[in-house]
């Protein structure tokens, strides 16, 4: 499935041996935000993070949008340590 | 014990006379080795108690940029700037660490929180590129030979500073080792362990980056 996602992504990004470094930390965040091992949680978390990055990038600069996304991640880790859909 | 002390004394004498006999490139390498050894020691003080942090670079960044910014923009001497940077990094560690250990964010989640912290600090420094120079980095103003600004034309001074820092790092390691000692992975003793550990390691590794920056600027 990761291969499928990568195939879809290269339509928008270029291909070089270091693509993974760009997405690495962000992917870790989204997986952990969704809860480790929770598929639907990962889905929800991915949409959540991408909306924050996109909307934050619209109102502030693009790099600051990532800062907001990661700060949101830290705060949410304090509130829901086991992922967004946990109880 | 005396044989071990004799060997240590001989090694110390050899290390002390090294600056005279060694070409500048090797000196540069040695300073790098000592400084990075110091940083890794501070990281592993935290790691050995089970708190793997992937965001140690955040503390290094804060500790390096605060004295450099203060020196370039306000002329504040690094003798004041470095303790200020250390205390700011400690504050950052406590702000992140205290809620983590109150709310039981440990293990994999803690590693990811520190990774996020590292990314936040790096992106903030890059985003503020009018002030901090962004991705191009930040060089302290060079004034040549000055104790006030901690800048020296020869590398031997930096070598001595790096050596002293490295020994200080080892001393902190031994202090932590003898003092707390056991791997307190119980949930009960984790609380006071964890906060203390984050604070200690952040304190120690702050002084290294500012020594590195002027040495680079003076090549």
PDB file of N, CA and C in Angstrom, chain B residues 13-105:
ATOM      1  N   UNK B  13      48.679  13.590  30.110  1.00  0.00           N
ATOM      2  CA  UNK B  13      49.841  14.366  29.687  1.00  0.00           C
ATOM      3  C   UNK B  13      49.944  14.371  28.163  1.00  0.00           C
ATOM      4  N   UNK B  14      49.681  13.193  27.551  1.00  0.00           N
ATOM      5  CA  UNK B  14      49.754  13.120  26.089  1.00  0.00           C
ATOM      6  C   UNK B  14      48.705  14.022  25.454  1.00  0.00           C
ATOM      7  N   UNK B  15      47.479  13.998  26.012  1.00  0.00           N
ATOM      8  CA  UNK B  15      46.417  14.842  25.470  1.00  0.00           C
ATOM      9  C   UNK B  15      46.765  16.315  25.618  1.00  0.00           C
ATOM     10  N   UNK B  16      47.429  16.654  26.731  1.00  0.00           N
ATOM     11  CA  UNK B  16      47.712  18.067  26.966  1.00  0.00           C
ATOM     12  C   UNK B  16      48.775  18.585  26.022  1.00  0.00           C
ATOM     13  N   UNK B  17      49.743  17.734  25.639  1.00  0.00           N
ATOM     14  CA  UNK B  17      50.810  18.220  24.771  1.00  0.00           C
ATOM     15  C   UNK B  17      50.458  18.094  23.308  1.00  0.00           C
ATOM     16  N   UNK B  18      49.282  17.525  23.033  1.00  0.00           N
ATOM     17  CA  UNK B  18      48.886  17.311  21.645  1.00  0.00           C
ATOM     18  C   UNK B  18      48.859  18.580  20.782  1.00  0.00           C
ATOM     19  N   UNK B  19      48.368  19.710  21.292  1.00  0.00           N
ATOM     20  CA  UNK B  19      48.263  20.876  20.406  1.00  0.00           C
ATOM     21  C   UNK B  19      49.575  21.299  19.777  1.00  0.00           C
ATOM     22  N   UNK B  20      50.703  21.033  20.439  1.00  0.00           N
ATOM     23  CA  UNK B  20      51.960  21.513  19.867  1.00  0.00           C
ATOM     24  C   UNK B  20      52.419  20.696  18.683  1.00  0.00           C
ATOM     25  N   UNK B  21      52.097  19.392  18.702  1.00  0.00           N
ATOM     26  CA  UNK B  21      52.733  18.529  17.703  1.00  0.00           C
ATOM     27  C   UNK B  21      51.818  18.175  16.549  1.00  0.00           C
ATOM     28  N   UNK B  22      50.586  18.617  16.594  1.00  0.00           N
ATOM     29  CA  UNK B  22      49.607  18.106  15.648  1.00  0.00           C
ATOM     30  C   UNK B  22      49.226  19.191  14.638  1.00  0.00           C
ATOM     31  N   UNK B  23      49.125  18.869  13.343  1.00  0.00           N
ATOM     32  CA  UNK B  23      48.751  19.877  12.354  1.00  0.00           C
ATOM     33  C   UNK B  23      47.304  20.343  12.537  1.00  0.00           C
ATOM     34  N   UNK B  24      46.987  21.528  12.044  1.00  0.00           N
ATOM     35  CA  UNK B  24      45.684  22.137  12.348  1.00  0.00           C
ATOM     36  C   UNK B  24      44.479  21.310  11.920  1.00  0.00           C
ATOM     37  N   UNK B  25      44.608  20.547  10.833  1.00  0.00           N
ATOM     38  CA  UNK B  25      43.435  19.782  10.400  1.00  0.00           C
ATOM     39  C   UNK B  25      43.094  18.704  11.411  1.00  0.00           C
ATOM     40  N   UNK B  26      44.170  18.052  11.941  1.00  0.00           N
ATOM     41  CA  UNK B  26      43.905  17.036  12.955  1.00  0.00           C
ATOM     42  C   UNK B  26      43.340  17.662  14.216  1.00  0.00           C
ATOM     43  N   UNK B  27      43.809  18.883  14.508  1.00  0.00           N
ATOM     44  CA  UNK B  27      43.272  19.580  15.661  1.00  0.00           C
ATOM     45  C   UNK B  27      41.782  19.814  15.486  1.00  0.00           C
ATOM     46  N   UNK B  28      41.425  20.233  14.265  1.00  0.00           N
ATOM     47  CA  UNK B  28      40.004  20.460  13.968  1.00  0.00           C
ATOM     48  C   UNK B  28      39.205  19.188  14.188  1.00  0.00           C
ATOM     49  N   UNK B  29      39.739  18.059  13.677  1.00  0.00           N
ATOM     50  CA  UNK B  29      39.052  16.784  13.855  1.00  0.00           C
ATOM     51  C   UNK B  29      38.914  16.421  15.320  1.00  0.00           C
ATOM     52  N   UNK B  30      39.990  16.625  16.077  1.00  0.00           N
ATOM     53  CA  UNK B  30      39.944  16.279  17.495  1.00  0.00           C
ATOM     54  C   UNK B  30      38.911  17.106  18.238  1.00  0.00           C
ATOM     55  N   UNK B  31      38.848  18.397  17.925  1.00  0.00           N
ATOM     56  CA  UNK B  31      37.863  19.247  18.583  1.00  0.00           C
ATOM     57  C   UNK B  31      36.459  18.756  18.258  1.00  0.00           C
ATOM     58  N   UNK B  32      36.228  18.409  16.980  1.00  0.00           N
ATOM     59  CA  UNK B  32      34.914  17.891  16.601  1.00  0.00           C
ATOM     60  C   UNK B  32      34.592  16.625  17.376  1.00  0.00           C
ATOM     61  N   UNK B  33      35.592  15.707  17.464  1.00  0.00           N
ATOM     62  CA  UNK B  33      35.353  14.446  18.162  1.00  0.00           C
ATOM     63  C   UNK B  33      34.967  14.717  19.603  1.00  0.00           C
ATOM     64  N   UNK B  34      35.715  15.606  20.259  1.00  0.00           N
ATOM     65  CA  UNK B  34      35.441  15.874  21.666  1.00  0.00           C
ATOM     66  C   UNK B  34      34.075  16.510  21.854  1.00  0.00           C
ATOM     67  N   UNK B  35      33.739  17.467  21.010  1.00  0.00           N
ATOM     68  CA  UNK B  35      32.459  18.139  21.165  1.00  0.00           C
ATOM     69  C   UNK B  35      31.301  17.188  20.918  1.00  0.00           C
ATOM     70  N   UNK B  36      31.387  16.402  19.842  1.00  0.00           N
ATOM     71  CA  UNK B  36      30.280  15.496  19.552  1.00  0.00           C
ATOM     72  C   UNK B  36      30.189  14.388  20.588  1.00  0.00           C
ATOM     73  N   UNK B  37      31.358  13.961  21.125  1.00  0.00           N
ATOM     74  CA  UNK B  37      31.315  12.987  22.208  1.00  0.00           C
ATOM     75  C   UNK B  37      30.573  13.530  23.406  1.00  0.00           C
ATOM     76  N   UNK B  38      30.779  14.784  23.697  1.00  0.00           N
ATOM     77  CA  UNK B  38      30.078  15.444  24.775  1.00  0.00           C
ATOM     78  C   UNK B  38      28.576  15.442  24.532  1.00  0.00           C
ATOM     79  N   UNK B  39      28.181  15.774  23.298  1.00  0.00           N
ATOM     80  CA  UNK B  39      26.752  15.816  22.979  1.00  0.00           C
ATOM     81  C   UNK B  39      26.140  14.433  23.091  1.00  0.00           C
ATOM     82  N   UNK B  40      26.842  13.419  22.564  1.00  0.00           N
ATOM     83  CA  UNK B  40      26.277  12.067  22.620  1.00  0.00           C
ATOM     84  C   UNK B  40      26.194  11.556  24.043  1.00  0.00           C
ATOM     85  N   UNK B  41      27.186  11.950  24.879  1.00  0.00           N
ATOM     86  CA  UNK B  41      27.108  11.554  26.287  1.00  0.00           C
ATOM     87  C   UNK B  41      25.824  12.094  26.904  1.00  0.00           C
ATOM     88  N   UNK B  42      25.536  13.357  26.620  1.00  0.00           N
ATOM     89  CA  UNK B  42      24.337  13.928  27.222  1.00  0.00           C
ATOM     90  C   UNK B  42      23.084  13.238  26.706  1.00  0.00           C
ATOM     91  N   UNK B  43      23.071  12.868  25.434  1.00  0.00           N
ATOM     92  CA  UNK B  43      21.902  12.180  24.899  1.00  0.00           C
ATOM     93  C   UNK B  43      21.725  10.814  25.543  1.00  0.00           C
ATOM     94  N   UNK B  44      22.836  10.104  25.756  1.00  0.00           N
ATOM     95  CA  UNK B  44      22.712   8.749  26.272  1.00  0.00           C
ATOM     96  C   UNK B  44      22.414   8.738  27.762  1.00  0.00           C
ATOM     97  N   UNK B  45      22.685   9.859  28.457  1.00  0.00           N
ATOM     98  CA  UNK B  45      22.256   9.913  29.852  1.00  0.00           C
ATOM     99  C   UNK B  45      20.753   9.733  29.914  1.00  0.00           C
ATOM    100  N   UNK B  46      20.072  10.306  28.915  1.00  0.00           N
ATOM    101  CA  UNK B  46      18.629  10.139  28.889  1.00  0.00           C
ATOM    102  C   UNK B  46      18.252   8.768  28.350  1.00  0.00           C
ATOM    103  N   UNK B  47      19.014   8.291  27.381  1.00  0.00           N
ATOM    104  CA  UNK B  47      18.651   7.044  26.735  1.00  0.00           C
ATOM    105  C   UNK B  47      18.793   5.843  27.637  1.00  0.00           C
ATOM    106  N   UNK B  48      19.744   5.885  28.548  1.00  0.00           N
ATOM    107  CA  UNK B  48      19.975   4.704  29.351  1.00  0.00           C
ATOM    108  C   UNK B  48      18.859   4.450  30.340  1.00  0.00           C
ATOM    109  N   UNK B  49      18.030   5.452  30.615  1.00  0.00           N
ATOM    110  CA  UNK B  49      16.909   5.199  31.495  1.00  0.00           C
ATOM    111  C   UNK B  49      15.657   4.877  30.715  1.00  0.00           C
ATOM    112  N   UNK B  50      15.805   4.629  29.429  1.00  0.00           N
ATOM    113  CA  UNK B  50      14.675   4.181  28.637  1.00  0.00           C
ATOM    114  C   UNK B  50      13.934   5.298  27.948  1.00  0.00           C
ATOM    115  N   UNK B  51      14.405   6.542  28.072  1.00  0.00           N
ATOM    116  CA  UNK B  51      13.681   7.645  27.437  1.00  0.00           C
ATOM    117  C   UNK B  51      14.400   8.028  26.165  1.00  0.00           C
ATOM    118  N   UNK B  52      14.081   7.333  25.097  1.00  0.00           N
ATOM    119  CA  UNK B  52      14.733   7.622  23.835  1.00  0.00           C
ATOM    120  C   UNK B  52      14.115   8.876  23.258  1.00  0.00           C
ATOM    121  N   UNK B  53      14.943   9.887  23.048  1.00  0.00           N
ATOM    122  CA  UNK B  53      14.418  11.104  22.450  1.00  0.00           C
ATOM    123  C   UNK B  53      15.028  11.267  21.076  1.00  0.00           C
ATOM    124  N   UNK B  54      14.190  11.490  20.085  1.00  0.00           N
ATOM    125  CA  UNK B  54      14.676  11.681  18.733  1.00  0.00           C
ATOM    126  C   UNK B  54      14.840  13.148  18.409  1.00  0.00           C
ATOM    127  N   UNK B  55      14.637  14.005  19.370  1.00  0.00           N
ATOM    128  CA  UNK B  55      14.643  15.425  19.091  1.00  0.00           C
ATOM    129  C   UNK B  55      15.717  16.170  19.847  1.00  0.00           C
ATOM    130  N   UNK B  56      16.853  15.533  20.104  1.00  0.00           N
ATOM    131  CA  UNK B  56      17.913  16.184  20.864  1.00  0.00           C
ATOM    132  C   UNK B  56      18.437  17.395  20.137  1.00  0.00           C
ATOM    133  N   UNK B  57      18.302  17.386  18.813  1.00  0.00           N
ATOM    134  CA  UNK B  57      18.763  18.523  18.033  1.00  0.00           C
ATOM    135  C   UNK B  57      18.054  19.805  18.387  1.00  0.00           C
ATOM    136  N   UNK B  58      16.822  19.701  18.893  1.00  0.00           N
ATOM    137  CA  UNK B  58      16.092  20.914  19.278  1.00  0.00           C
ATOM    138  C   UNK B  58      16.837  21.642  20.378  1.00  0.00           C
ATOM    139  N   UNK B  59      17.313  20.893  21.365  1.00  0.00           N
ATOM    140  CA  UNK B  59      18.018  21.526  22.478  1.00  0.00           C
ATOM    141  C   UNK B  59      19.358  22.084  22.029  1.00  0.00           C
ATOM    142  N   UNK B  60      20.032  21.347  21.111  1.00  0.00           N
ATOM    143  CA  UNK B  60      21.286  21.861  20.571  1.00  0.00           C
ATOM    144  C   UNK B  60      21.050  23.155  19.817  1.00  0.00           C
ATOM    145  N   UNK B  61      19.947  23.189  19.053  1.00  0.00           N
ATOM    146  CA  UNK B  61      19.647  24.393  18.273  1.00  0.00           C
ATOM    147  C   UNK B  61      19.393  25.584  19.156  1.00  0.00           C
ATOM    148  N   UNK B  62      18.566  25.398  20.186  1.00  0.00           N
ATOM    149  CA  UNK B  62      18.290  26.502  21.101  1.00  0.00           C
ATOM    150  C   UNK B  62      19.578  26.951  21.775  1.00  0.00           C
ATOM    151  N   UNK B  63      20.364  25.983  22.261  1.00  0.00           N
ATOM    152  CA  UNK B  63      21.582  26.320  22.964  1.00  0.00           C
ATOM    153  C   UNK B  63      22.619  26.989  22.091  1.00  0.00           C
ATOM    154  N   UNK B  64      22.587  26.726  20.792  1.00  0.00           N
ATOM    155  CA  UNK B  64      23.563  27.355  19.907  1.00  0.00           C
ATOM    156  C   UNK B  64      23.075  28.717  19.438  1.00  0.00           C
ATOM    157  N   UNK B  65      21.770  28.809  19.106  1.00  0.00           N
ATOM    158  CA  UNK B  65      21.295  30.056  18.525  1.00  0.00           C
ATOM    159  C   UNK B  65      21.157  31.169  19.546  1.00  0.00           C
ATOM    160  N   UNK B  66      20.821  30.855  20.789  1.00  0.00           N
ATOM    161  CA  UNK B  66      20.615  31.937  21.763  1.00  0.00           C
ATOM    162  C   UNK B  66      21.898  32.726  22.002  1.00  0.00           C
ATOM    163  N   UNK B  67      23.035  32.083  22.324  1.00  0.00           N
ATOM    164  CA  UNK B  67      24.245  32.896  22.493  1.00  0.00           C
ATOM    165  C   UNK B  67      24.687  33.586  21.203  1.00  0.00           C
ATOM    166  N   UNK B  68      24.511  32.899  20.042  1.00  0.00           N
ATOM    167  CA  UNK B  68      24.962  33.510  18.791  1.00  0.00           C
ATOM    168  C   UNK B  68      24.134  34.749  18.456  1.00  0.00           C
ATOM    169  N   UNK B  69      22.797  34.644  18.633  1.00  0.00           N
ATOM    170  CA  UNK B  69      21.943  35.787  18.352  1.00  0.00           C
ATOM    171  C   UNK B  69      22.241  36.936  19.305  1.00  0.00           C
ATOM    172  N   UNK B  70      22.411  36.602  20.597  1.00  0.00           N
ATOM    173  CA  UNK B  70      22.698  37.655  21.563  1.00  0.00           C
ATOM    174  C   UNK B  70      24.016  38.346  21.235  1.00  0.00           C
ATOM    175  N   UNK B  71      25.026  37.590  20.782  1.00  0.00           N
ATOM    176  CA  UNK B  71      26.317  38.193  20.478  1.00  0.00           C
ATOM    177  C   UNK B  71      26.236  39.056  19.242  1.00  0.00           C
ATOM    178  N   UNK B  72      25.550  38.588  18.198  1.00  0.00           N
ATOM    179  CA  UNK B  72      25.528  39.358  16.958  1.00  0.00           C
ATOM    180  C   UNK B  72      24.658  40.585  17.029  1.00  0.00           C
ATOM    181  N   UNK B  73      23.514  40.492  17.713  1.00  0.00           N
ATOM    182  CA  UNK B  73      22.591  41.615  17.688  1.00  0.00           C
ATOM    183  C   UNK B  73      22.741  42.543  18.871  1.00  0.00           C
ATOM    184  N   UNK B  74      23.179  42.046  20.009  1.00  0.00           N
ATOM    185  CA  UNK B  74      23.224  42.887  21.199  1.00  0.00           C
ATOM    186  C   UNK B  74      24.612  42.994  21.797  1.00  0.00           C
ATOM    187  N   UNK B  75      25.585  42.280  21.249  1.00  0.00           N
ATOM    188  CA  UNK B  75      26.920  42.347  21.808  1.00  0.00           C
ATOM    189  C   UNK B  75      27.043  41.759  23.193  1.00  0.00           C
ATOM    190  N   UNK B  76      26.132  40.859  23.557  1.00  0.00           N
ATOM    191  CA  UNK B  76      26.191  40.234  24.879  1.00  0.00           C
ATOM    192  C   UNK B  76      27.253  39.151  24.843  1.00  0.00           C
ATOM    193  N   UNK B  77      28.186  39.195  25.783  1.00  0.00           N
ATOM    194  CA  UNK B  77      29.291  38.256  25.770  1.00  0.00           C
ATOM    195  C   UNK B  77      28.798  36.822  25.967  1.00  0.00           C
ATOM    196  N   UNK B  78      29.446  35.862  25.303  1.00  0.00           N
ATOM    197  CA  UNK B  78      29.034  34.461  25.467  1.00  0.00           C
ATOM    198  C   UNK B  78      29.148  33.958  26.891  1.00  0.00           C
ATOM    199  N   UNK B  79      29.992  34.612  27.721  1.00  0.00           N
ATOM    200  CA  UNK B  79      30.067  34.171  29.111  1.00  0.00           C
ATOM    201  C   UNK B  79      28.704  34.286  29.777  1.00  0.00           C
ATOM    202  N   UNK B  80      27.910  35.292  29.336  1.00  0.00           N
ATOM    203  CA  UNK B  80      26.539  35.404  29.836  1.00  0.00           C
ATOM    204  C   UNK B  80      25.587  34.645  28.933  1.00  0.00           C
ATOM    205  N   UNK B  81      25.863  34.684  27.620  1.00  0.00           N
ATOM    206  CA  UNK B  81      24.931  34.104  26.665  1.00  0.00           C
ATOM    207  C   UNK B  81      24.793  32.606  26.806  1.00  0.00           C
ATOM    208  N   UNK B  82      25.899  31.915  27.068  1.00  0.00           N
ATOM    209  CA  UNK B  82      25.837  30.454  27.147  1.00  0.00           C
ATOM    210  C   UNK B  82      25.003  29.982  28.332  1.00  0.00           C
ATOM    211  N   UNK B  83      25.187  30.522  29.548  1.00  0.00           N
ATOM    212  CA  UNK B  83      24.267  30.097  30.614  1.00  0.00           C
ATOM    213  C   UNK B  83      22.820  30.440  30.308  1.00  0.00           C
ATOM    214  N   UNK B  84      22.609  31.566  29.615  1.00  0.00           N
ATOM    215  CA  UNK B  84      21.248  31.929  29.230  1.00  0.00           C
ATOM    216  C   UNK B  84      20.670  30.900  28.271  1.00  0.00           C
ATOM    217  N   UNK B  85      21.477  30.475  27.299  1.00  0.00           N
ATOM    218  CA  UNK B  85      21.031  29.456  26.362  1.00  0.00           C
ATOM    219  C   UNK B  85      20.741  28.150  27.071  1.00  0.00           C
ATOM    220  N   UNK B  86      21.616  27.797  28.015  1.00  0.00           N
ATOM    221  CA  UNK B  86      21.401  26.571  28.783  1.00  0.00           C
ATOM    222  C   UNK B  86      20.076  26.625  29.513  1.00  0.00           C
ATOM    223  N   UNK B  87      19.808  27.772  30.176  1.00  0.00           N
ATOM    224  CA  UNK B  87      18.568  27.826  30.955  1.00  0.00           C
ATOM    225  C   UNK B  87      17.347  27.812  30.057  1.00  0.00           C
ATOM    226  N   UNK B  88      17.433  28.449  28.868  1.00  0.00           N
ATOM    227  CA  UNK B  88      16.297  28.393  27.946  1.00  0.00           C
ATOM    228  C   UNK B  88      16.046  26.983  27.455  1.00  0.00           C
ATOM    229  N   UNK B  89      17.116  26.242  27.172  1.00  0.00           N
ATOM    230  CA  UNK B  89      16.940  24.863  26.730  1.00  0.00           C
ATOM    231  C   UNK B  89      16.345  24.008  27.837  1.00  0.00           C
ATOM    232  N   UNK B  90      16.755  24.282  29.077  1.00  0.00           N
ATOM    233  CA  UNK B  90      16.170  23.545  30.198  1.00  0.00           C
ATOM    234  C   UNK B  90      14.687  23.848  30.319  1.00  0.00           C
ATOM    235  N   UNK B  91      14.334  25.136  30.137  1.00  0.00           N
ATOM    236  CA  UNK B  91      12.912  25.510  30.204  1.00  0.00           C
ATOM    237  C   UNK B  91      12.128  24.764  29.140  1.00  0.00           C
ATOM    238  N   UNK B  92      12.692  24.714  27.919  1.00  0.00           N
ATOM    239  CA  UNK B  92      12.015  23.988  26.837  1.00  0.00           C
ATOM    240  C   UNK B  92      11.826  22.528  27.194  1.00  0.00           C
ATOM    241  N   UNK B  93      12.883  21.920  27.743  1.00  0.00           N
ATOM    242  CA  UNK B  93      12.790  20.507  28.105  1.00  0.00           C
ATOM    243  C   UNK B  93      11.723  20.277  29.170  1.00  0.00           C
ATOM    244  N   UNK B  94      11.635  21.200  30.129  1.00  0.00           N
ATOM    245  CA  UNK B  94      10.644  21.018  31.179  1.00  0.00           C
ATOM    246  C   UNK B  94       9.232  21.230  30.648  1.00  0.00           C
ATOM    247  N   UNK B  95       9.086  22.216  29.736  1.00  0.00           N
ATOM    248  CA  UNK B  95       7.755  22.476  29.169  1.00  0.00           C
ATOM    249  C   UNK B  95       7.240  21.246  28.439  1.00  0.00           C
ATOM    250  N   UNK B  96       8.151  20.567  27.714  1.00  0.00           N
ATOM    251  CA  UNK B  96       7.726  19.368  26.996  1.00  0.00           C
ATOM    252  C   UNK B  96       7.720  18.161  27.920  1.00  0.00           C
ATOM    253  N   UNK B  97       8.680  18.077  28.804  1.00  0.00           N
ATOM    254  CA  UNK B  97       8.830  16.861  29.585  1.00  0.00           C
ATOM    255  C   UNK B  97       7.824  16.727  30.709  1.00  0.00           C
ATOM    256  N   UNK B  98       7.481  17.836  31.337  1.00  0.00           N
ATOM    257  CA  UNK B  98       6.606  17.726  32.494  1.00  0.00           C
ATOM    258  C   UNK B  98       5.220  17.202  32.135  1.00  0.00           C
ATOM    259  N   UNK B  99       4.552  17.751  31.101  1.00  0.00           N
ATOM    260  CA  UNK B  99       3.259  17.148  30.743  1.00  0.00           C
ATOM    261  C   UNK B  99       3.394  15.702  30.296  1.00  0.00           C
ATOM    262  N   UNK B 100       4.517  15.388  29.620  1.00  0.00           N
ATOM    263  CA  UNK B 100       4.699  14.013  29.170  1.00  0.00           C
ATOM    264  C   UNK B 100       4.666  13.058  30.342  1.00  0.00           C
ATOM    265  N   UNK B 101       5.327  13.427  31.412  1.00  0.00           N
ATOM    266  CA  UNK B 101       5.418  12.453  32.484  1.00  0.00           C
ATOM    267  C   UNK B 101       4.264  12.537  33.443  1.00  0.00           C
ATOM    268  N   UNK B 102       3.545  13.633  33.408  1.00  0.00           N
ATOM    269  CA  UNK B 102       2.307  13.679  34.166  1.00  0.00           C
ATOM    270  C   UNK B 102       1.232  12.845  33.507  1.00  0.00           C
ATOM    271  N   UNK B 103       1.189  12.914  32.158  1.00  0.00           N
ATOM    272  CA  UNK B 103       0.103  12.282  31.427  1.00  0.00           C
ATOM    273  C   UNK B 103       0.513  10.944  30.847  1.00  0.00           C
ATOM    274  N   UNK B 104       1.658  10.429  31.279  1.00  0.00           N
ATOM    275  CA  UNK B 104       2.068   9.085  30.900  1.00  0.00           C
ATOM    276  C   UNK B 104       2.263   8.913  29.402  1.00  0.00           C
ATOM    277  N   UNK B 105       2.875   9.891  28.770  1.00  0.00           N
ATOM    278  CA  UNK B 105       3.234   9.735  27.363  1.00  0.00           C
ATOM    279  C   UNK B 105       4.633   9.163  27.324  1.00  0.00           C
TER     280      UNK B 105
END
